PDB file of C-alpha atoms in Angstrom:
ATOM      1  CA  MET A 270     -25.939 -30.207 -39.060  1.00 46.00           C
ATOM      2  CA  HIS A 271     -26.857 -29.099 -42.561  1.00 53.00           C
ATOM      3  CA  ASP A 272     -26.277 -31.262 -45.610  1.00 54.00           C
ATOM      4  CA  GLU A 273     -25.823 -28.131 -47.736  1.00 55.00           C
ATOM      5  CA  PRO A 274     -22.360 -27.188 -48.971  1.00 60.00           C
ATOM      6  CA  ASN A 275     -20.635 -24.750 -46.651  1.00 80.00           C
ATOM      7  CA  LEU A 276     -20.283 -21.648 -48.808  1.00 82.00           C
ATOM      8  CA  ILE A 277     -18.232 -19.867 -46.168  1.00 82.00           C
ATOM      9  CA  ALA A 278     -15.620 -22.615 -46.458  1.00 84.00           C
ATOM     10  CA  PHE A 279     -15.533 -22.100 -50.243  1.00 84.00           C
ATOM     11  CA  ALA A 280     -15.103 -18.341 -49.778  1.00 83.00           C
ATOM     12  CA  THR A 281     -12.295 -18.917 -47.277  1.00 83.00           C
ATOM     13  CA  THR A 282     -10.549 -21.262 -49.692  1.00 85.00           C
ATOM     14  CA  ALA A 283     -10.781 -18.641 -52.431  1.00 83.00           C
ATOM     15  CA  LEU A 284      -9.245 -16.011 -50.133  1.00 81.00           C
ATOM     16  CA  ASP A 285      -6.465 -18.428 -49.164  1.00 83.00           C
ATOM     17  CA  PHE A 286      -5.782 -19.108 -52.845  1.00 81.00           C
ATOM     18  CA  HIS A 287      -5.649 -15.373 -53.580  1.00 75.00           C
ATOM     19  CA  ARG A 288      -3.272 -14.839 -50.660  1.00 75.00           C
ATOM     20  CA  ASP A 289      -0.944 -17.583 -51.866  1.00 75.00           C
ATOM     21  CA  THR A 290      -0.940 -16.525 -55.521  1.00 74.00           C
ATOM     22  CA  GLU A 291      -1.511 -12.782 -55.659  1.00 71.00           C
ATOM     23  CA  LEU A 292      -0.034 -11.484 -52.415  1.00 67.00           C
ATOM     24  CA  SER A 293       3.277 -13.296 -52.597  1.00 66.00           C
ATOM     25  CA  SER A 294       5.187 -10.270 -53.936  1.00 71.00           C
ATOM     26  CA  ASP A 295       6.814  -7.665 -51.737  1.00 77.00           C
ATOM     27  CA  GLN A 296       4.843  -4.809 -53.324  1.00 79.00           C
ATOM     28  CA  PRO A 297       2.265  -2.888 -51.257  1.00 83.00           C
ATOM     29  CA  LEU A 298      -1.378  -3.547 -51.978  1.00 84.00           C
ATOM     30  CA  THR A 299      -2.899  -1.583 -54.830  1.00 85.00           C
ATOM     31  CA  ARG A 300      -6.028   0.471 -54.488  1.00 88.00           C
ATOM     32  CA  ALA A 301      -7.921  -2.234 -56.415  1.00 86.00           C
ATOM     33  CA  GLU A 302      -6.803  -4.873 -53.898  1.00 87.00           C
ATOM     34  CA  LEU A 303      -7.702  -2.632 -50.951  1.00 90.00           C
ATOM     35  CA  ASP A 304     -11.110  -1.993 -52.523  1.00 90.00           C
ATOM     36  CA  ALA A 305     -11.679  -5.750 -52.916  1.00 89.00           C
ATOM     37  CA  LEU A 306     -10.609  -6.396 -49.311  1.00 91.00           C
ATOM     38  CA  HIS A 307     -12.975  -3.662 -48.161  1.00 93.00           C
ATOM     39  CA  GLU A 308     -15.803  -5.274 -50.121  1.00 93.00           C
ATOM     40  CA  HIS A 309     -15.057  -8.623 -48.435  1.00 92.00           C
ATOM     41  CA  ALA A 310     -14.901  -7.009 -44.989  1.00 94.00           C
ATOM     42  CA  VAL A 311     -18.241  -5.268 -45.479  1.00 95.00           C
ATOM     43  CA  ALA A 312     -19.811  -8.514 -46.739  1.00 93.00           C
ATOM     44  CA  LEU A 313     -18.456 -10.361 -43.703  1.00 93.00           C
ATOM     45  CA  HIS A 314     -19.800  -7.595 -41.462  1.00 94.00           C
ATOM     46  CA  VAL A 315     -23.284  -8.092 -42.945  1.00 92.00           C
ATOM     47  CA  LEU A 316     -22.966 -11.865 -42.482  1.00 92.00           C
ATOM     48  CA  LEU A 317     -21.964 -11.370 -38.840  1.00 92.00           C
ATOM     49  CA  HIS A 318     -24.866  -8.968 -38.351  1.00 92.00           C
ATOM     50  CA  ARG A 319     -27.376 -11.543 -39.574  1.00 92.00           C
ATOM     51  CA  ALA A 320     -25.737 -14.255 -37.468  1.00 92.00           C
ATOM     52  CA  THR A 321     -25.887 -11.973 -34.420  1.00 93.00           C
ATOM     53  CA  VAL A 322     -29.580 -11.207 -34.857  1.00 92.00           C
ATOM     54  CA  ARG A 323     -30.422 -14.874 -35.412  1.00 92.00           C
ATOM     55  CA  THR A 324     -28.344 -16.116 -32.471  1.00 94.00           C
ATOM     56  CA  ARG A 325     -28.966 -13.465 -29.814  1.00 91.00           C
ATOM     57  CA  ALA A 326     -32.616 -14.398 -29.289  1.00 91.00           C
ATOM     58  CA  ILE A 327     -31.766 -18.065 -28.674  1.00 95.00           C
ATOM     59  CA  ALA A 328     -28.299 -17.903 -27.101  1.00 95.00           C
ATOM     60  CA  PRO A 329     -27.640 -14.410 -25.694  1.00 92.00           C
ATOM     61  CA  THR A 330     -24.042 -15.032 -24.599  1.00 92.00           C
ATOM     62  CA  LYS A 331     -23.058 -16.421 -27.983  1.00 94.00           C
ATOM     63  CA  GLY A 332     -24.992 -13.586 -29.640  1.00 92.00           C
ATOM     64  CA  ASN A 333     -23.032 -11.023 -27.632  1.00 90.00           C
ATOM     65  CA  GLU A 334     -19.759 -12.556 -28.803  1.00 92.00           C
ATOM     66  CA  LEU A 335     -20.970 -12.368 -32.407  1.00 93.00           C
ATOM     67  CA  HIS A 336     -21.972  -8.749 -31.773  1.00 90.00           C
ATOM     68  CA  ASN A 337     -18.400  -8.038 -30.612  1.00 89.00           C
ATOM     69  CA  ALA A 338     -17.005  -9.762 -33.706  1.00 92.00           C
ATOM     70  CA  ARG A 339     -19.325  -7.649 -35.852  1.00 92.00           C
ATOM     71  CA  ILE A 340     -17.949  -4.476 -34.232  1.00 90.00           C
ATOM     72  CA  ARG A 341     -14.377  -5.618 -34.867  1.00 90.00           C
ATOM     73  CA  MET A 342     -15.224  -6.354 -38.483  1.00 93.00           C
ATOM     74  CA  TRP A 343     -16.554  -2.832 -38.859  1.00 92.00           C
ATOM     75  CA  GLN A 344     -13.314  -1.497 -37.403  1.00 91.00           C
ATOM     76  CA  VAL A 345     -11.437  -3.555 -40.015  1.00 93.00           C
ATOM     77  CA  SER A 346     -13.614  -1.987 -42.732  1.00 94.00           C
ATOM     78  CA  GLU A 347     -12.846   1.488 -41.395  1.00 91.00           C
ATOM     79  CA  HIS A 348      -9.102   0.847 -41.538  1.00 93.00           C
ATOM     80  CA  LEU A 349      -9.280  -0.642 -45.040  1.00 94.00           C
ATOM     81  CA  HIS A 350     -11.224   2.410 -46.221  1.00 91.00           C
ATOM     82  CA  ALA A 351      -8.595   4.703 -44.715  1.00 89.00           C
ATOM     83  CA  ALA A 352      -5.749   2.639 -46.242  1.00 91.00           C
ATOM     84  CA  TYR A 353      -7.417   2.910 -49.655  1.00 89.00           C
ATOM     85  CA  HIS A 354      -7.439   6.693 -49.477  1.00 85.00           C
ATOM     86  CA  ALA A 355      -3.836   6.757 -48.261  1.00 86.00           C
ATOM     87  CA  ALA A 356      -2.634   4.556 -51.140  1.00 87.00           C
ATOM     88  CA  PRO A 357      -1.187   6.070 -54.312  1.00 85.00           C
ATOM     89  CA  ARG A 358      -3.585   6.643 -57.186  1.00 81.00           C
ATOM     90  CA  ALA A 359      -3.182   4.802 -60.508  1.00 78.00           C
ATOM     91  CA  ASP A 360      -1.008   7.644 -61.815  1.00 80.00           C
ATOM     92  CA  GLY A 361       1.326   7.281 -58.811  1.00 80.00           C
ATOM     93  CA  ARG A 362       0.249  10.488 -57.087  1.00 79.00           C
ATOM     94  CA  LEU A 363      -0.223  10.298 -53.345  1.00 77.00           C
ATOM     95  CA  PRO A 364      -3.246  11.994 -51.807  1.00 73.00           C
ATOM     96  CA  THR A 365      -2.415  15.303 -50.161  1.00 68.00           C
ATOM     97  CA  ARG A 366      -2.953  15.873 -46.458  1.00 65.00           C
ATOM     98  CA  GLU A 367      -5.614  18.438 -47.323  1.00 67.00           C
ATOM     99  CA  ALA A 368      -7.527  15.972 -49.502  1.00 64.00           C
ATOM    100  CA  CYS A 369      -7.329  13.334 -46.779  1.00 58.00           C
ATOM    101  CA  ALA A 370      -8.468  15.795 -44.113  1.00 59.00           C
ATOM    102  CA  THR A 371     -11.577  16.800 -46.045  1.00 62.00           C
ATOM    103  CA  ARG A 372     -12.540  13.105 -46.447  1.00 57.00           C
ATOM    104  CA  LEU A 373     -14.178  13.917 -49.777  1.00 58.00           C
ATOM    105  CA  PRO A 374     -14.686  11.128 -52.307  1.00 55.00           C
ATOM    106  CA  GLU A 375     -12.226  11.265 -55.146  1.00 64.00           C
ATOM    107  CA  GLY A 376     -14.749  10.683 -57.912  1.00 58.00           C
ATOM    108  CA  ALA A 377     -15.513   7.658 -60.086  1.00 58.00           C
ATOM    109  CA  PRO A 378     -14.364   4.914 -60.017  1.00 60.00           C
ATOM    110  CA  ASP A 379     -12.892   5.704 -56.590  1.00 65.00           C
ATOM    111  CA  LEU A 380     -16.307   6.762 -55.370  1.00 73.00           C
ATOM    112  CA  THR A 381     -17.484   3.110 -55.284  1.00 82.00           C
ATOM    113  CA  ILE A 382     -15.610   2.287 -52.077  1.00 85.00           C
ATOM    114  CA  CYS A 383     -16.966   5.441 -50.439  1.00 83.00           C
ATOM    115  CA  GLN A 384     -20.531   4.634 -51.473  1.00 84.00           C
ATOM    116  CA  ARG A 385     -20.196   1.091 -50.094  1.00 88.00           C
ATOM    117  CA  HIS A 386     -18.632   2.395 -46.886  1.00 88.00           C
ATOM    118  CA  LEU A 387     -21.284   5.073 -46.406  1.00 87.00           C
ATOM    119  CA  LYS A 388     -24.108   2.584 -46.961  1.00 88.00           C
ATOM    120  CA  ALA A 389     -22.551   0.164 -44.472  1.00 89.00           C
ATOM    121  CA  SER A 390     -21.844   2.894 -41.925  1.00 87.00           C
ATOM    122  CA  THR A 391     -25.507   3.899 -41.941  1.00 85.00           C
ATOM    123  CA  ARG A 392     -26.438   0.318 -41.064  1.00 84.00           C
ATOM    124  CA  VAL A 393     -23.666   0.132 -38.435  1.00 86.00           C
ATOM    125  CA  ARG A 394     -24.826   3.270 -36.663  1.00 82.00           C
ATOM    126  CA  TYR A 395     -28.384   1.959 -36.548  1.00 81.00           C
ATOM    127  CA  PHE A 396     -27.395  -1.260 -34.748  1.00 79.00           C
ATOM    128  CA  THR A 397     -24.329  -0.149 -32.751  1.00 78.00           C
ATOM    129  CA  THR A 398     -23.763   2.554 -30.165  1.00 76.00           C
ATOM    130  CA  PRO A 399     -20.934   5.090 -30.513  1.00 76.00           C
ATOM    131  CA  THR A 400     -19.470   3.710 -27.273  1.00 76.00           C
ATOM    132  CA  ASP A 401     -19.306   0.222 -28.815  1.00 75.00           C
ATOM    133  CA  LEU A 402     -17.715   1.543 -31.998  1.00 75.00           C
ATOM    134  CA  HIS A 403     -14.959   3.415 -30.189  1.00 73.00           C
ATOM    135  CA  ALA A 404     -14.223   0.962 -27.379  1.00 70.00           C
ATOM    136  CA  PRO A 405     -10.623  -0.257 -27.551  1.00 68.00           C
ATOM    137  CA  THR A 406     -11.861  -3.810 -26.973  1.00 65.00           C
ATOM    138  CA  PRO A 407     -15.494  -4.530 -27.887  1.00 58.00           C
ATOM    139  CA  GLY A 408     -17.187  -6.643 -25.280  1.00 58.00           C
ATOM    140  CA  MET A 409     -15.380  -5.102 -22.340  1.00 54.00           C
ATOM    141  CA  ILE A 410     -18.265  -2.686 -21.831  1.00 50.00           C
ATOM    142  CA  ARG A 411     -21.048  -4.136 -19.734  1.00 45.00           C
ATOM    143  CA  ARG A 412     -24.438  -4.197 -21.377  1.00 46.00           C
TER     144      ARG A 412
END
């Protein structure tokens, strides 16, 4: 057991506080909120990646479960990225089907989420197989 403060617990408390104060309205999430959630999901994905690498060598079964959690977290990031691009812009305009189909970044400042997602996806594809990424339930595929 470490005597250090548990920073993950502090981060969780901050998210709980945000949920209780900022997400209590019945309005849909804004693009800024979706961007922030995406940033958290990507950060948690990186944390799970490091935990997986550290754990797998010592406890393979536990490491495999962390690997599956890491895949799920990437899937969460993918959905948040898609939700961001489906959300109305600041001026209230909805993206067109054509713009969504081309999957082109919408320019600054909207490009930030795409840059973060692209950087993370490069890392994901290096450490994860396409079969893992598209499995309906990670972990159900035998390694």
